């Protein structure tokens, strides 16, 4: 079952001469099991698209190997890799109708017409494009083109399905349902999918595991929950999570049996030494300065918390976002109820050590996460 | 970012060289001819090595043309000055009239604006010779024949449509929001034209001006018919080298070199604006 | 400070009417959000107020004064554009200073004014840069600074956060209300993002095809949308819409959802036997144990987390798809069969033919029915 669907080993990508050109992907190693949905997440220029194109075979691998379903493919042309792909720019064949676009690969594989028709019909229903099957790409909207392109990729049987920004242009009203349906479809058929996206909501919604990339380097490869609970470094910590993590620089101090984390302008968070596990406490005490992070939904209002004033109170229908200023900084908290607070109103906020992320100030590497606390 | 092989680079180099030779050959040949006497020029086969002489240039500058049949007075320097004066003034007038008009056409669509703009452009469609006969009669009646003013006026037929249509495109490419933003900030439409539209269309205006200048400089027929010797530009003046005793190739070449120098210099100087203007880099900030 | 009023404004382009007899008033100091799809006429409306285009009919009042025939430079409004509309040949400082220049402020006053607004928007360090050297976020802040610098009584913001990335957009969304409140300006804010609309608007005007479909507080728009279209535009994930036909039994009006009778309370007598649509917000649905009264049996298709919420796509026995959302970290089933119950707070009933919401009462109360 856990046979590897994709194995990337020590892959480098240089644009220009090897070792001297632009180092777009740096020593990437990843193992993806059959049936997994994996997202490559990062901002533009992080190397995610180069990686996808190397897997598909549109880009040469400068160094390292790529295997699909146990077969080394990095020297093969795209057509021999048994990989299906949905392109970011849709790349639908303009002279063909949506139906013909979707059926193209199946016909090429000499599938009987009745089977082709049945498959097109079921995918079309899934993506709600039944009524545009006979239309040409130029006469349908961007969202419909994206769905057609997605359909053309999903309809194929392949060892790997590569989806490049598959849902960016989808009509917002359809997005949630389509995400659910597509995830169900992929899981039900046991397909292996890799999607490239800059949109973390999309990655979170669809992927079993997310590979966060930045500057050509894989920062962390983990489940969405683990990325949020145990970010490996400050980059993933602040990149993943919406609204983003609140981050502060802090001085580490000790007083009696307390450890205090003092923000540059006064505010001090005091915790019992025993609140931290031994190794984390040691790591903490080795340093004078650290960066601390707290997720917006982990900030609580409580009577004995730090005094702050409300600078924004925004209700979005199912969540309330509150921004608060306190001595030396400001932070954001999220509540799931409708909270009504006046601008400038005093509140007290508390940061539970259980929810605190601590990072090294210079390297940005994580020192501790709430769950490692004693 | 594809890296290129050595072979590819060599082939590309060869191709570029061929193109450059093809386009530069006439100019280089003329430059060489301008330093030769008629005898060496007409020698068969032509020779690449010769003893250069400045005689052609001297003749042009002093105005004394020595031919087999004797010495002729020519007014080449006068012609050159006429060319400069006529072209510069025509372009200046055309810019003065054309740029505001182009702005109006670009920004204020009114009933018939398209038709007027097209009519102005259509002046360029008419063959010059067709227009010339009636024009000559009018000009003689009005006393404009053989005057600088008359010539500059006629040159507007060349310059104005060109500037109007090119510059209009540049104005249209400036996002209206940018001008709206300046108006809303509290500035009059004229200030907006001066401080926003003009600077942003600057490269385009420079490009159009240069193009108009080249067209004006190269004009032949209008000046041939409407001007007498003392008002004629170089293009017409060059006719003087076709003398009764033969064509003075050396002097013609020297005259060509002298007469393309100003346009060439201007084009080189304005190259930066031209490229910038033609790619519209300034606006899409 | 000034209020803003549009009276019976009509704007046509060629034969197309982009604003159709539109009237609107914005109170002094209020933030009104114009929300709607592109082509709804939002931007045209802003431009009419700014005075860069003229209405074909109707009047525009700012601070009670008729401004309809006044040119843009005399209206004293500030405006920020979606594409920033910075002057590419001027530094950020000069860009921001243009409104002060027009007022012929002294050099010192200009410098002070620009620097204070730049500090507020955290762009003090890039004032000497030309727009092309600015990041998108900085461009957006520069454009905003230019709109704010002259302390105009009326501020027009045309989707100013459209072209910045999600993180910056979120940051600015939290920052803006205070910025605007501190200025005390009357604000008209255009956006296509419902979250921005709800977060920033004192009131929201939902526009479609040149008319205002609904005007109300975020609360009213979200809880009492005028029609299906508006209900679908607000909320992520989108509201669940199911075709139903209310019936009546001894206990009152009920709707059948997967063979479960859910009774409605409210003035729905007229709906019996009519083709209707029931709207259920995903967050108003929850998973319950089997045997709970009015529990609807479903099978779970997929779970898709969304910003601290878990969104679950479920399918009813009759094959209808329903989205259920719950806060992350709260318990819930992840696969197999399950039961859901309707949280009585936000079910909405619409007429299927017209799409209009039914019911004089703002909130429909559902009470538990018995399993059929």
PDB file of C-alpha atoms in Angstrom, chain C residues 78-283:
ATOM      1  CA  UNK C  78      -9.764  62.157  -1.648  1.00  0.00           C
ATOM      2  CA  UNK C  79      -9.620  59.037  -3.732  1.00  0.00           C
ATOM      3  CA  UNK C  80      -7.528  55.871  -3.851  1.00  0.00           C
ATOM      4  CA  UNK C  81      -7.611  53.692  -6.928  1.00  0.00           C
ATOM      5  CA  UNK C  82      -7.559  49.951  -7.360  1.00  0.00           C
ATOM      6  CA  UNK C  83      -4.486  50.096  -9.595  1.00  0.00           C
ATOM      7  CA  UNK C  84      -2.986  52.759  -7.302  1.00  0.00           C
ATOM      8  CA  UNK C  85      -2.751  55.341 -10.146  1.00  0.00           C
ATOM      9  CA  UNK C  86       0.512  56.690  -8.813  1.00  0.00           C
ATOM     10  CA  UNK C  87       2.321  59.253 -10.932  1.00  0.00           C
ATOM     11  CA  UNK C  88       5.205  57.160 -12.262  1.00  0.00           C
ATOM     12  CA  UNK C  89       7.511  60.119 -12.867  1.00  0.00           C
ATOM     13  CA  UNK C  90       7.286  61.469  -9.332  1.00  0.00           C
ATOM     14  CA  UNK C  91       8.774  60.209  -6.079  1.00  0.00           C
ATOM     15  CA  UNK C  92       6.485  58.812  -3.414  1.00  0.00           C
ATOM     16  CA  UNK C  93       6.880  62.125  -1.565  1.00  0.00           C
ATOM     17  CA  UNK C  94       5.806  64.176  -4.570  1.00  0.00           C
ATOM     18  CA  UNK C  95       2.953  61.790  -5.228  1.00  0.00           C
ATOM     19  CA  UNK C  96       1.615  62.204  -1.737  1.00  0.00           C
ATOM     20  CA  UNK C  97       2.221  65.952  -1.797  1.00  0.00           C
ATOM     21  CA  UNK C  98       0.083  66.658  -4.883  1.00  0.00           C
ATOM     22  CA  UNK C  99      -3.101  67.541  -2.957  1.00  0.00           C
ATOM     23  CA  UNK C 100      -1.137  69.904  -0.715  1.00  0.00           C
ATOM     24  CA  UNK C 101       0.529  71.469  -3.729  1.00  0.00           C
ATOM     25  CA  UNK C 102      -2.856  72.229  -5.185  1.00  0.00           C
ATOM     26  CA  UNK C 103      -3.733  74.062  -2.002  1.00  0.00           C
ATOM     27  CA  UNK C 104      -0.505  76.062  -2.346  1.00  0.00           C
ATOM     28  CA  UNK C 105       0.723  74.951   1.048  1.00  0.00           C
ATOM     29  CA  UNK C 106       4.127  76.217   2.122  1.00  0.00           C
ATOM     30  CA  UNK C 107       7.132  73.939   1.682  1.00  0.00           C
ATOM     31  CA  UNK C 108       7.291  73.344   5.412  1.00  0.00           C
ATOM     32  CA  UNK C 109       3.608  72.583   5.788  1.00  0.00           C
ATOM     33  CA  UNK C 110       3.847  70.218   2.831  1.00  0.00           C
ATOM     34  CA  UNK C 111       6.818  68.374   4.279  1.00  0.00           C
ATOM     35  CA  UNK C 112       5.147  68.097   7.654  1.00  0.00           C
ATOM     36  CA  UNK C 113       1.875  66.920   6.157  1.00  0.00           C
ATOM     37  CA  UNK C 114       3.431  64.280   3.934  1.00  0.00           C
ATOM     38  CA  UNK C 115       5.727  63.004   6.649  1.00  0.00           C
ATOM     39  CA  UNK C 116       3.022  62.635   9.234  1.00  0.00           C
ATOM     40  CA  UNK C 117       0.725  60.661   6.945  1.00  0.00           C
ATOM     41  CA  UNK C 118       3.672  58.610   5.706  1.00  0.00           C
ATOM     42  CA  UNK C 119       4.555  57.749   9.278  1.00  0.00           C
ATOM     43  CA  UNK C 120       0.997  56.697   9.949  1.00  0.00           C
ATOM     44  CA  UNK C 121       1.117  54.359   6.975  1.00  0.00           C
ATOM     45  CA  UNK C 122       4.691  53.207   7.684  1.00  0.00           C
ATOM     46  CA  UNK C 123       6.213  54.347   4.411  1.00  0.00           C
ATOM     47  CA  UNK C 124       8.437  57.101   5.792  1.00  0.00           C
ATOM     48  CA  UNK C 125      11.549  55.277   4.623  1.00  0.00           C
ATOM     49  CA  UNK C 126      10.583  55.062   0.945  1.00  0.00           C
ATOM     50  CA  UNK C 127       9.434  58.626   0.314  1.00  0.00           C
ATOM     51  CA  UNK C 128      12.335  59.317  -2.037  1.00  0.00           C
ATOM     52  CA  UNK C 129      11.569  56.276  -4.222  1.00  0.00           C
ATOM     53  CA  UNK C 130       9.799  56.407  -7.531  1.00  0.00           C
ATOM     54  CA  UNK C 131       6.744  54.130  -7.779  1.00  0.00           C
ATOM     55  CA  UNK C 132       8.564  51.531  -9.840  1.00  0.00           C
ATOM     56  CA  UNK C 133      10.996  51.004  -6.950  1.00  0.00           C
ATOM     57  CA  UNK C 134       8.173  50.352  -4.493  1.00  0.00           C
ATOM     58  CA  UNK C 135       6.722  47.004  -3.572  1.00  0.00           C
ATOM     59  CA  UNK C 136       3.037  46.464  -4.197  1.00  0.00           C
ATOM     60  CA  UNK C 137       2.229  47.007  -0.556  1.00  0.00           C
ATOM     61  CA  UNK C 138       4.191  50.244  -0.491  1.00  0.00           C
ATOM     62  CA  UNK C 139       2.483  51.452  -3.655  1.00  0.00           C
ATOM     63  CA  UNK C 140      -0.859  50.787  -2.110  1.00  0.00           C
ATOM     64  CA  UNK C 141       0.090  52.659   1.045  1.00  0.00           C
ATOM     65  CA  UNK C 142       1.448  55.562  -0.985  1.00  0.00           C
ATOM     66  CA  UNK C 143      -1.820  55.782  -2.885  1.00  0.00           C
ATOM     67  CA  UNK C 144      -3.715  55.730   0.381  1.00  0.00           C
ATOM     68  CA  UNK C 145      -1.446  58.389   1.838  1.00  0.00           C
ATOM     69  CA  UNK C 146      -2.115  60.597  -1.166  1.00  0.00           C
ATOM     70  CA  UNK C 147      -5.842  60.245  -0.618  1.00  0.00           C
ATOM     71  CA  UNK C 148      -5.584  60.987   3.097  1.00  0.00           C
ATOM     72  CA  UNK C 149      -3.007  63.764   3.171  1.00  0.00           C
ATOM     73  CA  UNK C 150      -5.287  66.731   2.583  1.00  0.00           C
ATOM     74  CA  UNK C 151      -7.751  65.491   5.241  1.00  0.00           C
ATOM     75  CA  UNK C 152     -10.598  65.494   2.735  1.00  0.00           C
ATOM     76  CA  UNK C 153     -14.072  65.320   4.283  1.00  0.00           C
ATOM     77  CA  UNK C 154     -15.090  62.625   1.810  1.00  0.00           C
ATOM     78  CA  UNK C 155     -12.851  59.679   0.996  1.00  0.00           C
ATOM     79  CA  UNK C 156     -13.471  57.412  -1.976  1.00  0.00           C
ATOM     80  CA  UNK C 157     -11.592  54.128  -1.861  1.00  0.00           C
ATOM     81  CA  UNK C 158     -11.882  52.034  -5.005  1.00  0.00           C
ATOM     82  CA  UNK C 159     -10.970  48.475  -4.056  1.00  0.00           C
ATOM     83  CA  UNK C 160      -7.629  49.659  -2.665  1.00  0.00           C
ATOM     84  CA  UNK C 161      -6.595  46.235  -1.342  1.00  0.00           C
ATOM     85  CA  UNK C 162      -7.344  44.325  -4.534  1.00  0.00           C
ATOM     86  CA  UNK C 163      -3.813  44.199  -5.820  1.00  0.00           C
ATOM     87  CA  UNK C 164      -1.883  43.373  -2.680  1.00  0.00           C
ATOM     88  CA  UNK C 165      -1.176  39.910  -1.323  1.00  0.00           C
ATOM     89  CA  UNK C 166      -3.309  38.171   1.253  1.00  0.00           C
ATOM     90  CA  UNK C 167      -1.124  38.988   4.225  1.00  0.00           C
ATOM     91  CA  UNK C 168      -0.940  42.693   3.452  1.00  0.00           C
ATOM     92  CA  UNK C 169      -4.624  42.759   2.710  1.00  0.00           C
ATOM     93  CA  UNK C 170      -5.369  41.288   6.087  1.00  0.00           C
ATOM     94  CA  UNK C 171      -3.036  43.727   7.813  1.00  0.00           C
ATOM     95  CA  UNK C 172      -4.528  46.727   6.073  1.00  0.00           C
ATOM     96  CA  UNK C 173      -8.043  45.531   6.710  1.00  0.00           C
ATOM     97  CA  UNK C 174      -7.366  45.644  10.421  1.00  0.00           C
ATOM     98  CA  UNK C 175      -5.528  48.951  10.211  1.00  0.00           C
ATOM     99  CA  UNK C 176      -7.983  50.858   8.044  1.00  0.00           C
ATOM    100  CA  UNK C 177     -10.967  51.328  10.369  1.00  0.00           C
ATOM    101  CA  UNK C 178      -8.968  53.187  12.945  1.00  0.00           C
ATOM    102  CA  UNK C 179      -7.183  55.204  10.311  1.00  0.00           C
ATOM    103  CA  UNK C 180     -10.521  56.247   8.872  1.00  0.00           C
ATOM    104  CA  UNK C 181     -12.134  56.811  12.256  1.00  0.00           C
ATOM    105  CA  UNK C 182      -9.258  59.047  13.340  1.00  0.00           C
ATOM    106  CA  UNK C 183      -9.773  61.202  10.250  1.00  0.00           C
ATOM    107  CA  UNK C 184     -13.505  61.378  10.828  1.00  0.00           C
ATOM    108  CA  UNK C 185     -14.026  61.305   7.077  1.00  0.00           C
ATOM    109  CA  UNK C 186     -17.121  60.088   5.311  1.00  0.00           C
ATOM    110  CA  UNK C 187     -15.970  57.050   3.387  1.00  0.00           C
ATOM    111  CA  UNK C 188     -17.278  55.214   0.355  1.00  0.00           C
ATOM    112  CA  UNK C 189     -15.374  51.970  -0.042  1.00  0.00           C
ATOM    113  CA  UNK C 190     -15.672  49.709  -3.073  1.00  0.00           C
ATOM    114  CA  UNK C 191     -14.799  46.035  -2.839  1.00  0.00           C
ATOM    115  CA  UNK C 192     -15.562  42.629  -4.285  1.00  0.00           C
ATOM    116  CA  UNK C 193     -14.435  40.801  -1.159  1.00  0.00           C
ATOM    117  CA  UNK C 194     -17.304  40.127   1.199  1.00  0.00           C
ATOM    118  CA  UNK C 195     -14.979  39.879   4.197  1.00  0.00           C
ATOM    119  CA  UNK C 196     -13.653  43.355   3.520  1.00  0.00           C
ATOM    120  CA  UNK C 197     -17.193  44.599   3.139  1.00  0.00           C
ATOM    121  CA  UNK C 198     -18.298  43.138   6.466  1.00  0.00           C
ATOM    122  CA  UNK C 199     -15.152  44.160   8.290  1.00  0.00           C
ATOM    123  CA  UNK C 200     -15.078  47.769   7.150  1.00  0.00           C
ATOM    124  CA  UNK C 201     -18.617  48.853   6.453  1.00  0.00           C
ATOM    125  CA  UNK C 202     -20.924  50.587   8.878  1.00  0.00           C
ATOM    126  CA  UNK C 203     -23.397  49.800   6.143  1.00  0.00           C
ATOM    127  CA  UNK C 204     -23.085  47.801   2.959  1.00  0.00           C
ATOM    128  CA  UNK C 205     -24.813  48.568  -0.324  1.00  0.00           C
ATOM    129  CA  UNK C 206     -24.984  45.427  -2.440  1.00  0.00           C
ATOM    130  CA  UNK C 207     -25.025  46.475  -6.068  1.00  0.00           C
ATOM    131  CA  UNK C 208     -25.948  44.561  -9.173  1.00  0.00           C
ATOM    132  CA  UNK C 209     -26.417  45.876 -12.686  1.00  0.00           C
ATOM    133  CA  UNK C 210     -26.597  49.513 -11.763  1.00  0.00           C
ATOM    134  CA  UNK C 211     -29.013  49.273  -8.879  1.00  0.00           C
ATOM    135  CA  UNK C 212     -28.676  48.753  -5.153  1.00  0.00           C
ATOM    136  CA  UNK C 213     -30.208  45.379  -4.319  1.00  0.00           C
ATOM    137  CA  UNK C 214     -29.897  45.751  -0.581  1.00  0.00           C
ATOM    138  CA  UNK C 215     -28.598  48.372   1.787  1.00  0.00           C
ATOM    139  CA  UNK C 216     -27.989  47.503   5.398  1.00  0.00           C
ATOM    140  CA  UNK C 217     -25.579  46.768   8.207  1.00  0.00           C
ATOM    141  CA  UNK C 218     -23.260  43.774   7.819  1.00  0.00           C
ATOM    142  CA  UNK C 219     -25.513  42.032  10.308  1.00  0.00           C
ATOM    143  CA  UNK C 220     -28.610  42.590   8.193  1.00  0.00           C
ATOM    144  CA  UNK C 221     -26.927  41.595   4.955  1.00  0.00           C
ATOM    145  CA  UNK C 222     -25.557  38.383   6.436  1.00  0.00           C
ATOM    146  CA  UNK C 223     -28.539  37.333   8.508  1.00  0.00           C
ATOM    147  CA  UNK C 224     -31.364  38.762   6.429  1.00  0.00           C
ATOM    148  CA  UNK C 225     -30.198  38.811   2.820  1.00  0.00           C
ATOM    149  CA  UNK C 226     -32.820  40.195   0.481  1.00  0.00           C
ATOM    150  CA  UNK C 227     -32.463  37.357  -1.987  1.00  0.00           C
ATOM    151  CA  UNK C 228     -30.569  34.195  -2.866  1.00  0.00           C
ATOM    152  CA  UNK C 229     -27.959  36.050  -4.876  1.00  0.00           C
ATOM    153  CA  UNK C 230     -26.935  38.133  -1.864  1.00  0.00           C
ATOM    154  CA  UNK C 231     -27.027  35.128   0.442  1.00  0.00           C
ATOM    155  CA  UNK C 232     -24.590  33.377  -1.894  1.00  0.00           C
ATOM    156  CA  UNK C 233     -22.249  36.351  -2.102  1.00  0.00           C
ATOM    157  CA  UNK C 234     -21.692  36.579   1.652  1.00  0.00           C
ATOM    158  CA  UNK C 235     -20.065  33.726   3.494  1.00  0.00           C
ATOM    159  CA  UNK C 236     -17.237  31.277   2.903  1.00  0.00           C
ATOM    160  CA  UNK C 237     -18.037  28.439   2.520  1.00  0.00           C
ATOM    161  CA  UNK C 238     -21.124  29.452   0.620  1.00  0.00           C
ATOM    162  CA  UNK C 239     -24.579  29.046   2.083  1.00  0.00           C
ATOM    163  CA  UNK C 240     -26.250  25.664   1.412  1.00  0.00           C
ATOM    164  CA  UNK C 241     -29.315  26.060  -0.768  1.00  0.00           C
ATOM    165  CA  UNK C 242     -31.799  23.214  -0.999  1.00  0.00           C
ATOM    166  CA  UNK C 243     -35.008  23.070  -2.999  1.00  0.00           C
ATOM    167  CA  UNK C 244     -37.953  22.337  -0.728  1.00  0.00           C
ATOM    168  CA  UNK C 245     -41.717  22.642  -0.663  1.00  0.00           C
ATOM    169  CA  UNK C 246     -43.118  23.541   2.770  1.00  0.00           C
ATOM    170  CA  UNK C 247     -46.088  21.551   3.989  1.00  0.00           C
ATOM    171  CA  UNK C 248     -48.471  21.841   6.868  1.00  0.00           C
ATOM    172  CA  UNK C 249     -49.424  19.357   9.530  1.00  0.00           C
ATOM    173  CA  UNK C 250     -51.072  19.620  12.920  1.00  0.00           C
ATOM    174  CA  UNK C 251     -47.970  21.243  14.399  1.00  0.00           C
ATOM    175  CA  UNK C 252     -47.555  23.878  11.751  1.00  0.00           C
ATOM    176  CA  UNK C 253     -45.423  24.496   8.685  1.00  0.00           C
ATOM    177  CA  UNK C 254     -42.559  22.093   8.063  1.00  0.00           C
ATOM    178  CA  UNK C 255     -40.037  21.256   5.400  1.00  0.00           C
ATOM    179  CA  UNK C 256     -38.791  17.795   4.618  1.00  0.00           C
ATOM    180  CA  UNK C 257     -35.054  17.310   4.635  1.00  0.00           C
ATOM    181  CA  UNK C 258     -34.039  13.721   3.911  1.00  0.00           C
ATOM    182  CA  UNK C 259     -37.292  12.316   5.242  1.00  0.00           C
ATOM    183  CA  UNK C 260     -36.926  14.353   8.403  1.00  0.00           C
ATOM    184  CA  UNK C 261     -39.600  16.918   9.075  1.00  0.00           C
ATOM    185  CA  UNK C 262     -38.176  20.201  10.255  1.00  0.00           C
ATOM    186  CA  UNK C 263     -40.841  22.531  11.543  1.00  0.00           C
ATOM    187  CA  UNK C 264     -40.609  26.218  10.887  1.00  0.00           C
ATOM    188  CA  UNK C 265     -41.989  28.921  13.063  1.00  0.00           C
ATOM    189  CA  UNK C 266     -42.748  32.215  11.457  1.00  0.00           C
ATOM    190  CA  UNK C 267     -45.183  33.763   9.065  1.00  0.00           C
ATOM    191  CA  UNK C 268     -44.803  31.073   6.475  1.00  0.00           C
ATOM    192  CA  UNK C 269     -48.447  30.121   5.974  1.00  0.00           C
ATOM    193  CA  UNK C 270     -48.403  31.444   2.462  1.00  0.00           C
ATOM    194  CA  UNK C 271     -45.516  29.194   1.513  1.00  0.00           C
ATOM    195  CA  UNK C 272     -47.358  25.904   1.824  1.00  0.00           C
ATOM    196  CA  UNK C 273     -47.110  23.994  -1.419  1.00  0.00           C
ATOM    197  CA  UNK C 274     -44.965  26.706  -2.993  1.00  0.00           C
ATOM    198  CA  UNK C 275     -41.592  25.968  -4.545  1.00  0.00           C
ATOM    199  CA  UNK C 276     -39.055  27.376  -2.119  1.00  0.00           C
ATOM    200  CA  UNK C 277     -35.360  27.227  -1.376  1.00  0.00           C
ATOM    201  CA  UNK C 278     -34.053  26.854   2.125  1.00  0.00           C
ATOM    202  CA  UNK C 279     -30.712  28.483   2.902  1.00  0.00           C
ATOM    203  CA  UNK C 280     -28.574  26.955   5.630  1.00  0.00           C
ATOM    204  CA  UNK C 281     -25.284  28.571   6.569  1.00  0.00           C
ATOM    205  CA  UNK C 282     -22.554  25.916   6.956  1.00  0.00           C
ATOM    206  CA  UNK C 283     -21.696  27.206  10.424  1.00  0.00           C
TER     207      UNK C 283
END
